[in-house]
Structure formats: C-alpha cells, structure tokens
mmCIF file with all atom_site columns, C-alpha atoms in Angstrom:
data_model
loop_
_atom_site.group_PDB
_atom_site.id
_atom_site.type_symbol
_atom_site.label_atom_id
_atom_site.label_alt_id
_atom_site.label_comp_id
_atom_site.label_asym_id
_atom_site.label_entity_id
_atom_site.label_seq_id
_atom_site.pdbx_PDB_ins_code
_atom_site.Cartn_x
_atom_site.Cartn_y
_atom_site.Cartn_z
_atom_site.occupancy
_atom_site.B_iso_or_equiv
_atom_site.pdbx_formal_charge
_atom_site.auth_seq_id
_atom_site.auth_comp_id
_atom_site.auth_asym_id
_atom_site.auth_atom_id
_atom_site.pdbx_PDB_model_num
ATOM 1   C CA . MET A 1 1   ? 15.333 25.998 8.470   1.00 0.00 ? 1   MET A CA 1
ATOM 2   C CA . ASP A 1 2   ? 13.290 23.630 10.637  1.00 0.00 ? 2   ASP A CA 1
ATOM 3   C CA . THR A 1 3   ? 15.086 20.366 11.461  1.00 0.00 ? 3   THR A CA 1
ATOM 4   C CA . THR A 1 4   ? 12.807 19.043 14.202  1.00 0.00 ? 4   THR A CA 1
ATOM 5   C CA . THR A 1 5   ? 12.822 15.239 14.493  1.00 0.00 ? 5   THR A CA 1
ATOM 6   C CA . TRP A 1 6   ? 9.396  13.575 14.309  1.00 0.00 ? 6   TRP A CA 1
ATOM 7   C CA . LEU A 1 7   ? 9.171  10.480 16.473  1.00 0.00 ? 7   LEU A CA 1
ATOM 8   C CA . CYS A 1 8   ? 6.955  8.034  14.608  1.00 0.00 ? 8   CYS A CA 1
ATOM 9   C CA . GLY A 1 9   ? 8.439  4.759  15.757  1.00 0.00 ? 9   GLY A CA 1
ATOM 10  C CA . PRO A 1 10  ? 7.081  1.940  17.890  1.00 0.00 ? 10  PRO A CA 1
ATOM 11  C CA . PRO A 1 11  ? 4.090  2.721  20.091  1.00 0.00 ? 11  PRO A CA 1
ATOM 12  C CA . PRO A 1 12  ? 4.374  3.450  23.781  1.00 0.00 ? 12  PRO A CA 1
ATOM 13  C CA . ALA A 1 13  ? 2.153  1.588  26.230  1.00 0.00 ? 13  ALA A CA 1
ATOM 14  C CA . THR A 1 14  ? -0.627 4.113  25.555  1.00 0.00 ? 14  THR A CA 1
ATOM 15  C CA . GLY A 1 15  ? -1.543 2.853  22.103  1.00 0.00 ? 15  GLY A CA 1
ATOM 16  C CA . GLN A 1 16  ? -0.962 2.241  18.435  1.00 0.00 ? 16  GLN A CA 1
ATOM 17  C CA . TRP A 1 17  ? -1.609 5.824  17.329  1.00 0.00 ? 17  TRP A CA 1
ATOM 18  C CA . GLN A 1 18  ? 2.102  6.524  17.842  1.00 0.00 ? 18  GLN A CA 1
ATOM 19  C CA . ARG A 1 19  ? 3.086  4.192  14.994  1.00 0.00 ? 19  ARG A CA 1
ATOM 20  C CA . TYR A 1 20  ? 3.982  5.198  11.491  1.00 0.00 ? 20  TYR A CA 1
ATOM 21  C CA . PRO A 1 21  ? 2.018  6.336  9.541   1.00 0.00 ? 21  PRO A CA 1
ATOM 22  C CA . GLY A 1 22  ? -0.478 7.447  12.236  1.00 0.00 ? 22  GLY A CA 1
ATOM 23  C CA . ARG A 1 23  ? 1.955  9.627  14.150  1.00 0.00 ? 23  ARG A CA 1
ATOM 24  C CA . PHE A 1 24  ? 3.426  10.939 10.892  1.00 0.00 ? 24  PHE A CA 1
ATOM 25  C CA . ASP A 1 25  ? -0.068 12.019 9.800   1.00 0.00 ? 25  ASP A CA 1
ATOM 26  C CA . TYR A 1 26  ? -0.581 13.698 13.178  1.00 0.00 ? 26  TYR A CA 1
ATOM 27  C CA . ASN A 1 27  ? 2.697  15.653 12.871  1.00 0.00 ? 27  ASN A CA 1
ATOM 28  C CA . LEU A 1 28  ? 1.998  16.551 9.235   1.00 0.00 ? 28  LEU A CA 1
ATOM 29  C CA . ARG A 1 29  ? -1.416 18.029 10.119  1.00 0.00 ? 29  ARG A CA 1
ATOM 30  C CA . ARG A 1 30  ? 0.052  19.872 13.116  1.00 0.00 ? 30  ARG A CA 1
ATOM 31  C CA . VAL A 1 31  ? 3.113  21.384 11.399  1.00 0.00 ? 31  VAL A CA 1
ATOM 32  C CA . TYR A 1 32  ? 1.954  21.625 7.770   1.00 0.00 ? 32  TYR A CA 1
ATOM 33  C CA . PRO A 1 33  ? -1.865 21.747 7.805   1.00 0.00 ? 33  PRO A CA 1
ATOM 34  C CA . GLU A 1 34  ? -1.861 22.975 4.199   1.00 0.00 ? 34  GLU A CA 1
ATOM 35  C CA . LEU A 1 35  ? -0.570 19.538 3.140   1.00 0.00 ? 35  LEU A CA 1
ATOM 36  C CA . ALA A 1 36  ? -3.700 17.928 4.597   1.00 0.00 ? 36  ALA A CA 1
ATOM 37  C CA . GLU A 1 37  ? -6.027 19.854 2.288   1.00 0.00 ? 37  GLU A CA 1
ATOM 38  C CA . PRO A 1 38  ? -8.098 18.188 -0.466  1.00 0.00 ? 38  PRO A CA 1
ATOM 39  C CA . THR A 1 39  ? -6.254 20.294 -3.083  1.00 0.00 ? 39  THR A CA 1
ATOM 40  C CA . VAL A 1 40  ? -2.969 18.433 -2.453  1.00 0.00 ? 40  VAL A CA 1
ATOM 41  C CA . LEU A 1 41  ? -1.619 15.726 -4.757  1.00 0.00 ? 41  LEU A CA 1
ATOM 42  C CA . HIS A 1 42  ? -0.370 12.549 -3.088  1.00 0.00 ? 42  HIS A CA 1
ATOM 43  C CA . MET A 1 43  ? 2.236  10.884 -5.277  1.00 0.00 ? 43  MET A CA 1
ATOM 44  C CA . PHE A 1 44  ? 2.859  7.123  -4.956  1.00 0.00 ? 44  PHE A CA 1
ATOM 45  C CA . SER A 1 45  ? -0.047 6.731  -2.586  1.00 0.00 ? 45  SER A CA 1
ATOM 46  C CA . GLY A 1 46  ? -2.697 4.724  -4.400  1.00 0.00 ? 46  GLY A CA 1
ATOM 47  C CA . SER A 1 47  ? -5.810 5.337  -2.381  1.00 0.00 ? 47  SER A CA 1
ATOM 48  C CA . SER A 1 48  ? -5.572 7.914  0.389   1.00 0.00 ? 48  SER A CA 1
ATOM 49  C CA . TRP A 1 49  ? -7.688 9.571  3.050   1.00 0.00 ? 49  TRP A CA 1
ATOM 50  C CA . MET A 1 50  ? -7.106 13.021 1.611   1.00 0.00 ? 50  MET A CA 1
ATOM 51  C CA . GLY A 1 51  ? -6.469 14.798 -1.676  1.00 0.00 ? 51  GLY A CA 1
ATOM 52  C CA . THR A 1 52  ? -5.948 13.478 -5.191  1.00 0.00 ? 52  THR A CA 1
ATOM 53  C CA . THR A 1 53  ? -3.771 10.385 -5.471  1.00 0.00 ? 53  THR A CA 1
ATOM 54  C CA . THR A 1 54  ? -1.452 9.079  -8.147  1.00 0.00 ? 54  THR A CA 1
ATOM 55  C CA . ASP A 1 55  ? 0.428  5.858  -8.655  1.00 0.00 ? 55  ASP A CA 1
ATOM 56  C CA . TYR A 1 56  ? 1.940  3.933  -11.543 1.00 0.00 ? 56  TYR A CA 1
ATOM 57  C CA . ARG A 1 57  ? -0.049 0.813  -10.653 1.00 0.00 ? 57  ARG A CA 1
ATOM 58  C CA . ALA A 1 58  ? -3.793 0.721  -11.399 1.00 0.00 ? 58  ALA A CA 1
ATOM 59  C CA . GLU A 1 59  ? -4.420 -1.898 -8.694  1.00 0.00 ? 59  GLU A CA 1
ATOM 60  C CA . THR A 1 60  ? -3.656 0.688  -5.987  1.00 0.00 ? 60  THR A CA 1
ATOM 61  C CA . GLY A 1 61  ? -6.924 2.504  -6.644  1.00 0.00 ? 61  GLY A CA 1
ATOM 62  C CA . ALA A 1 62  ? -5.209 5.819  -7.366  1.00 0.00 ? 62  ALA A CA 1
ATOM 63  C CA . ASP A 1 63  ? -7.215 8.687  -8.870  1.00 0.00 ? 63  ASP A CA 1
ATOM 64  C CA . ILE A 1 64  ? -4.518 9.188  -11.538 1.00 0.00 ? 64  ILE A CA 1
ATOM 65  C CA . VAL A 1 65  ? -2.591 6.236  -12.953 1.00 0.00 ? 65  VAL A CA 1
ATOM 66  C CA . ALA A 1 66  ? 0.556  7.509  -14.677 1.00 0.00 ? 66  ALA A CA 1
ATOM 67  C CA . PRO A 1 67  ? 4.355  7.500  -14.477 1.00 0.00 ? 67  PRO A CA 1
ATOM 68  C CA . TYR A 1 68  ? 5.538  9.664  -11.598 1.00 0.00 ? 68  TYR A CA 1
ATOM 69  C CA . ASP A 1 69  ? 7.382  12.068 -13.893 1.00 0.00 ? 69  ASP A CA 1
ATOM 70  C CA . GLN A 1 70  ? 4.587  12.410 -16.479 1.00 0.00 ? 70  GLN A CA 1
ATOM 71  C CA . ILE A 1 71  ? 1.432  13.147 -14.505 1.00 0.00 ? 71  ILE A CA 1
ATOM 72  C CA . PRO A 1 72  ? -1.220 14.332 -16.972 1.00 0.00 ? 72  PRO A CA 1
ATOM 73  C CA . CYS A 1 73  ? -2.245 17.544 -15.204 1.00 0.00 ? 73  CYS A CA 1
ATOM 74  C CA . PRO A 1 74  ? -1.580 21.188 -16.124 1.00 0.00 ? 74  PRO A CA 1
ATOM 75  C CA . ASP A 1 75  ? 1.178  23.156 -14.413 1.00 0.00 ? 75  ASP A CA 1
ATOM 76  C CA . GLY A 1 76  ? 0.075  24.543 -11.039 1.00 0.00 ? 76  GLY A CA 1
ATOM 77  C CA . SER A 1 77  ? -2.888 22.175 -10.693 1.00 0.00 ? 77  SER A CA 1
ATOM 78  C CA . PHE A 1 78  ? -2.408 21.554 -6.962  1.00 0.00 ? 78  PHE A CA 1
ATOM 79  C CA . SER A 1 79  ? -1.876 23.643 -3.838  1.00 0.00 ? 79  SER A CA 1
ATOM 80  C CA . GLY A 1 80  ? 0.891  21.241 -2.807  1.00 0.00 ? 80  GLY A CA 1
ATOM 81  C CA . VAL A 1 81  ? 2.361  17.785 -3.267  1.00 0.00 ? 81  VAL A CA 1
ATOM 82  C CA . LEU A 1 82  ? 3.122  15.068 -0.727  1.00 0.00 ? 82  LEU A CA 1
ATOM 83  C CA . ALA A 1 83  ? 5.233  12.154 -2.002  1.00 0.00 ? 83  ALA A CA 1
ATOM 84  C CA . ASP A 1 84  ? 6.266  8.908  -0.337  1.00 0.00 ? 84  ASP A CA 1
ATOM 85  C CA . PRO A 1 85  ? 8.117  7.106  -3.143  1.00 0.00 ? 85  PRO A CA 1
ATOM 86  C CA . PRO A 1 86  ? 9.428  3.557  -2.971  1.00 0.00 ? 86  PRO A CA 1
ATOM 87  C CA . TYR A 1 87  ? 13.175 3.387  -2.463  1.00 0.00 ? 87  TYR A CA 1
ATOM 88  C CA . ALA A 1 88  ? 13.878 -0.241 -1.539  1.00 0.00 ? 88  ALA A CA 1
ATOM 89  C CA . ASP A 1 89  ? 15.161 -2.760 -4.067  1.00 0.00 ? 89  ASP A CA 1
ATOM 90  C CA . HIS A 1 90  ? 12.125 -5.047 -3.710  1.00 0.00 ? 90  HIS A CA 1
ATOM 91  C CA . TRP A 1 91  ? 9.994  -2.349 -5.423  1.00 0.00 ? 91  TRP A CA 1
ATOM 92  C CA . GLN A 1 92  ? 12.334 -1.990 -8.381  1.00 0.00 ? 92  GLN A CA 1
ATOM 93  C CA . GLY A 1 93  ? 10.605 -4.556 -10.627 1.00 0.00 ? 93  GLY A CA 1
ATOM 94  C CA . GLN A 1 94  ? 7.306  -2.697 -10.295 1.00 0.00 ? 94  GLN A CA 1
ATOM 95  C CA . TRP A 1 95  ? 8.855  0.411  -11.865 1.00 0.00 ? 95  TRP A CA 1
ATOM 96  C CA . HIS A 1 96  ? 10.038 -1.313 -15.032 1.00 0.00 ? 96  HIS A CA 1
ATOM 97  C CA . GLY A 1 97  ? 13.626 -0.353 -14.401 1.00 0.00 ? 97  GLY A CA 1
ATOM 98  C CA . ASP A 1 98  ? 15.170 2.023  -11.911 1.00 0.00 ? 98  ASP A CA 1
ATOM 99  C CA . LEU A 1 99  ? 13.422 3.206  -8.770  1.00 0.00 ? 99  LEU A CA 1
ATOM 100 C CA . PRO A 1 100 ? 11.931 6.730  -8.918  1.00 0.00 ? 100 PRO A CA 1
ATOM 101 C CA . LYS A 1 101 ? 14.650 9.368  -8.795  1.00 0.00 ? 101 LYS A CA 1
ATOM 102 C CA . PRO A 1 102 ? 14.241 12.027 -6.063  1.00 0.00 ? 102 PRO A CA 1
ATOM 103 C CA . GLY A 1 103 ? 15.301 14.910 -8.345  1.00 0.00 ? 103 GLY A CA 1
ATOM 104 C CA . ARG A 1 104 ? 12.760 13.900 -10.998 1.00 0.00 ? 104 ARG A CA 1
ATOM 105 C CA . ILE A 1 105 ? 10.058 13.523 -8.345  1.00 0.00 ? 105 ILE A CA 1
ATOM 106 C CA . LEU A 1 106 ? 10.822 17.038 -7.092  1.00 0.00 ? 106 LEU A CA 1
ATOM 107 C CA . ARG A 1 107 ? 10.814 18.594 -10.565 1.00 0.00 ? 107 ARG A CA 1
ATOM 108 C CA . GLU A 1 108 ? 7.435  17.030 -11.414 1.00 0.00 ? 108 GLU A CA 1
ATOM 109 C CA . ALA A 1 109 ? 6.013  18.016 -8.012  1.00 0.00 ? 109 ALA A CA 1
ATOM 110 C CA . ALA A 1 110 ? 7.246  21.594 -8.548  1.00 0.00 ? 110 ALA A CA 1
ATOM 111 C CA . ARG A 1 111 ? 5.615  21.697 -11.983 1.00 0.00 ? 111 ARG A CA 1
ATOM 112 C CA . LEU A 1 112 ? 2.290  20.581 -10.515 1.00 0.00 ? 112 LEU A CA 1
ATOM 113 C CA . THR A 1 113 ? 2.380  22.916 -7.473  1.00 0.00 ? 113 THR A CA 1
ATOM 114 C CA . ARG A 1 114 ? 1.079  26.489 -7.450  1.00 0.00 ? 114 ARG A CA 1
ATOM 115 C CA . VAL A 1 115 ? 3.467  29.294 -6.518  1.00 0.00 ? 115 VAL A CA 1
ATOM 116 C CA . GLY A 1 116 ? 3.776  29.470 -2.731  1.00 0.00 ? 116 GLY A CA 1
ATOM 117 C CA . GLY A 1 117 ? 2.645  25.864 -2.254  1.00 0.00 ? 117 GLY A CA 1
ATOM 118 C CA . LEU A 1 118 ? 4.485  23.219 -0.261  1.00 0.00 ? 118 LEU A CA 1
ATOM 119 C CA . ILE A 1 119 ? 6.148  20.088 -1.567  1.00 0.00 ? 119 ILE A CA 1
ATOM 120 C CA . ALA A 1 120 ? 7.061  17.363 0.930   1.00 0.00 ? 120 ALA A CA 1
ATOM 121 C CA . ILE A 1 121 ? 8.962  14.237 -0.103  1.00 0.00 ? 121 ILE A CA 1
ATOM 122 C CA . LEU A 1 122 ? 9.586  11.467 2.415   1.00 0.00 ? 122 LEU A CA 1
ATOM 123 C CA . HIS A 1 123 ? 12.747 9.582  1.485   1.00 0.00 ? 123 HIS A CA 1
ATOM 124 C CA . ILE A 1 124 ? 15.888 7.993  2.890   1.00 0.00 ? 124 ILE A CA 1
ATOM 125 C CA . ILE A 1 125 ? 18.046 10.849 1.581   1.00 0.00 ? 125 ILE A CA 1
ATOM 126 C CA . ILE A 1 126 ? 18.286 14.602 1.783   1.00 0.00 ? 126 ILE A CA 1
ATOM 127 C CA . ILE A 1 127 ? 17.369 15.661 -1.738  1.00 0.00 ? 127 ILE A CA 1
ATOM 128 C CA . PRO A 1 128 ? 20.267 17.715 -3.121  1.00 0.00 ? 128 PRO A CA 1
ATOM 129 C CA . ALA A 1 129 ? 18.920 18.526 -6.613  1.00 0.00 ? 129 ALA A CA 1
ATOM 130 C CA . TYR A 1 130 ? 16.481 21.298 -5.885  1.00 0.00 ? 130 TYR A CA 1
ATOM 131 C CA . LYS A 1 131 ? 18.038 24.516 -7.142  1.00 0.00 ? 131 LYS A CA 1
ATOM 132 C CA . ASP A 1 132 ? 16.852 23.906 -10.714 1.00 0.00 ? 132 ASP A CA 1
ATOM 133 C CA . ALA A 1 133 ? 13.279 23.086 -9.609  1.00 0.00 ? 133 ALA A CA 1
ATOM 134 C CA . ASN A 1 134 ? 12.287 26.690 -8.714  1.00 0.00 ? 134 ASN A CA 1
ATOM 135 C CA . VAL A 1 135 ? 11.784 25.825 -5.041  1.00 0.00 ? 135 VAL A CA 1
ATOM 136 C CA . GLU A 1 136 ? 13.400 26.744 -1.740  1.00 0.00 ? 136 GLU A CA 1
ATOM 137 C CA . ARG A 1 137 ? 14.101 24.232 1.006   1.00 0.00 ? 137 ARG A CA 1
ATOM 138 C CA . ILE A 1 138 ? 12.293 25.201 4.199   1.00 0.00 ? 138 ILE A CA 1
ATOM 139 C CA . ALA A 1 139 ? 12.724 22.100 6.359   1.00 0.00 ? 139 ALA A CA 1
ATOM 140 C CA . LEU A 1 140 ? 14.382 18.724 6.801   1.00 0.00 ? 140 LEU A CA 1
ATOM 141 C CA . HIS A 1 141 ? 12.621 16.553 9.365   1.00 0.00 ? 141 HIS A CA 1
ATOM 142 C CA . PRO A 1 142 ? 14.278 13.289 10.394  1.00 0.00 ? 142 PRO A CA 1
ATOM 143 C CA . ILE A 1 143 ? 11.429 10.800 10.777  1.00 0.00 ? 143 ILE A CA 1
ATOM 144 C CA . LEU A 1 144 ? 11.898 7.731  12.958  1.00 0.00 ? 144 LEU A CA 1
ATOM 145 C CA . THR A 1 145 ? 9.629  5.002  11.583  1.00 0.00 ? 145 THR A CA 1
ATOM 146 C CA . GLY A 1 146 ? 8.824  1.369  12.147  1.00 0.00 ? 146 GLY A CA 1
ATOM 147 C CA . PRO A 1 147 ? 9.708  -1.063 14.905  1.00 0.00 ? 147 PRO A CA 1
ATOM 148 C CA . ASN A 1 148 ? 13.443 -0.568 14.338  1.00 0.00 ? 148 ASN A CA 1
ATOM 149 C CA . ASN A 1 149 ? 13.206 3.245  14.228  1.00 0.00 ? 149 ASN A CA 1
ATOM 150 C CA . ALA A 1 150 ? 14.509 3.424  10.658  1.00 0.00 ? 150 ALA A CA 1
ATOM 151 C CA . ILE A 1 151 ? 15.395 7.009  9.793   1.00 0.00 ? 151 ILE A CA 1
ATOM 152 C CA . ARG A 1 152 ? 13.784 8.713  6.832   1.00 0.00 ? 152 ARG A CA 1
ATOM 153 C CA . VAL A 1 153 ? 13.838 12.394 5.939   1.00 0.00 ? 153 VAL A CA 1
ATOM 154 C CA . LEU A 1 154 ? 10.872 14.621 5.159   1.00 0.00 ? 154 LEU A CA 1
ATOM 155 C CA . ASN A 1 155 ? 12.280 17.102 2.634   1.00 0.00 ? 155 ASN A CA 1
ATOM 156 C CA . VAL A 1 156 ? 10.021 20.175 2.607   1.00 0.00 ? 156 VAL A CA 1
ATOM 157 C CA . PHE A 1 157 ? 10.177 22.842 -0.123  1.00 0.00 ? 157 PHE A CA 1
ATOM 158 C CA . ARG A 1 158 ? 8.165  25.929 -1.045  1.00 0.00 ? 158 ARG A CA 1
ATOM 159 C CA . LYS A 1 159 ? 7.434  26.636 -4.731  1.00 0.00 ? 159 LYS A CA 1
ATOM 160 C CA . ARG A 1 160 ? 8.790  30.002 -5.867  1.00 0.00 ? 160 ARG A CA 1
#
C-alpha cells in the first residue's frame, strides 16, 4: 500500500504553485491521472475544473445539487470519485445536522463508481469503514496543507 506523503503546504520562494490545492492537484494528476478525467465525479466541490460536480448547496454552481448520500445517478455512472467533504464544525449548520459521515460518503462513492475505478476521499481521518463498501484500500497519503501544514489524509480505494 502506498503511504507517500504529499507536501502541499506553504510555498517556497519559487512561487505559489506549491500551495494547497495547486500542489495537491499536481500530485493527483501525477500519481492518479485517472482521477483527473472528465468521467470522474467530484463530491462536495461545487464548480470544478474537471469532471462532474456535486454539492448540497445550489449556490456553489455544482452540476448536481443533492444530498451527498443520495446522488441521483445510476450505479456505476462514473469512472471514479474524488471527494473533499467538510469536516470542521463551522460547516455543520450548512448540512442541516451532522457533518457528512466518511463511511456514508464511501458507500455512495462506491455505488457510483464502475468496477475497477478509483475513489479518493480527502479527510482528517483514515476511513475505517470500507470492508462493506466492496472496495479495497490501495493507498493512504498524508497531505500537508495550508500555512500551518495541517495534516489530512487522502484515502484511496479501488472498486471491486
């Protein structure tokens, strides 16, 4: 299993491209180019530079406006899913209750992903509830983000 750390923190003297999300996007395209395809669903992203997007809030400009665990698409609609859900308390009011649950995000992403496709979820935790989602974990990438180098984890799974 790949556990390579992706440095996406504050920029060096050479420029802003090192910052999150720019450096994260660079690493994603380099390591998982299939997640940069237009056939990938981007959950919680609003508008995005690639793929189909979904969000609960219409004002984000998402292609699909729906609850994260009830996306109105048939099973296997996408070649993969990339999710960057909110996990901080200040987002909680926008979700009309609890923050999105990582296990539920993974199960919905697995439902929407074709067999053999990748699912990547960026979160503050290592997602433990994956055995019932018909996926296998293939990587855990610690991601250092922001000016304080906050650590997040890119959980990467392959749909069985």
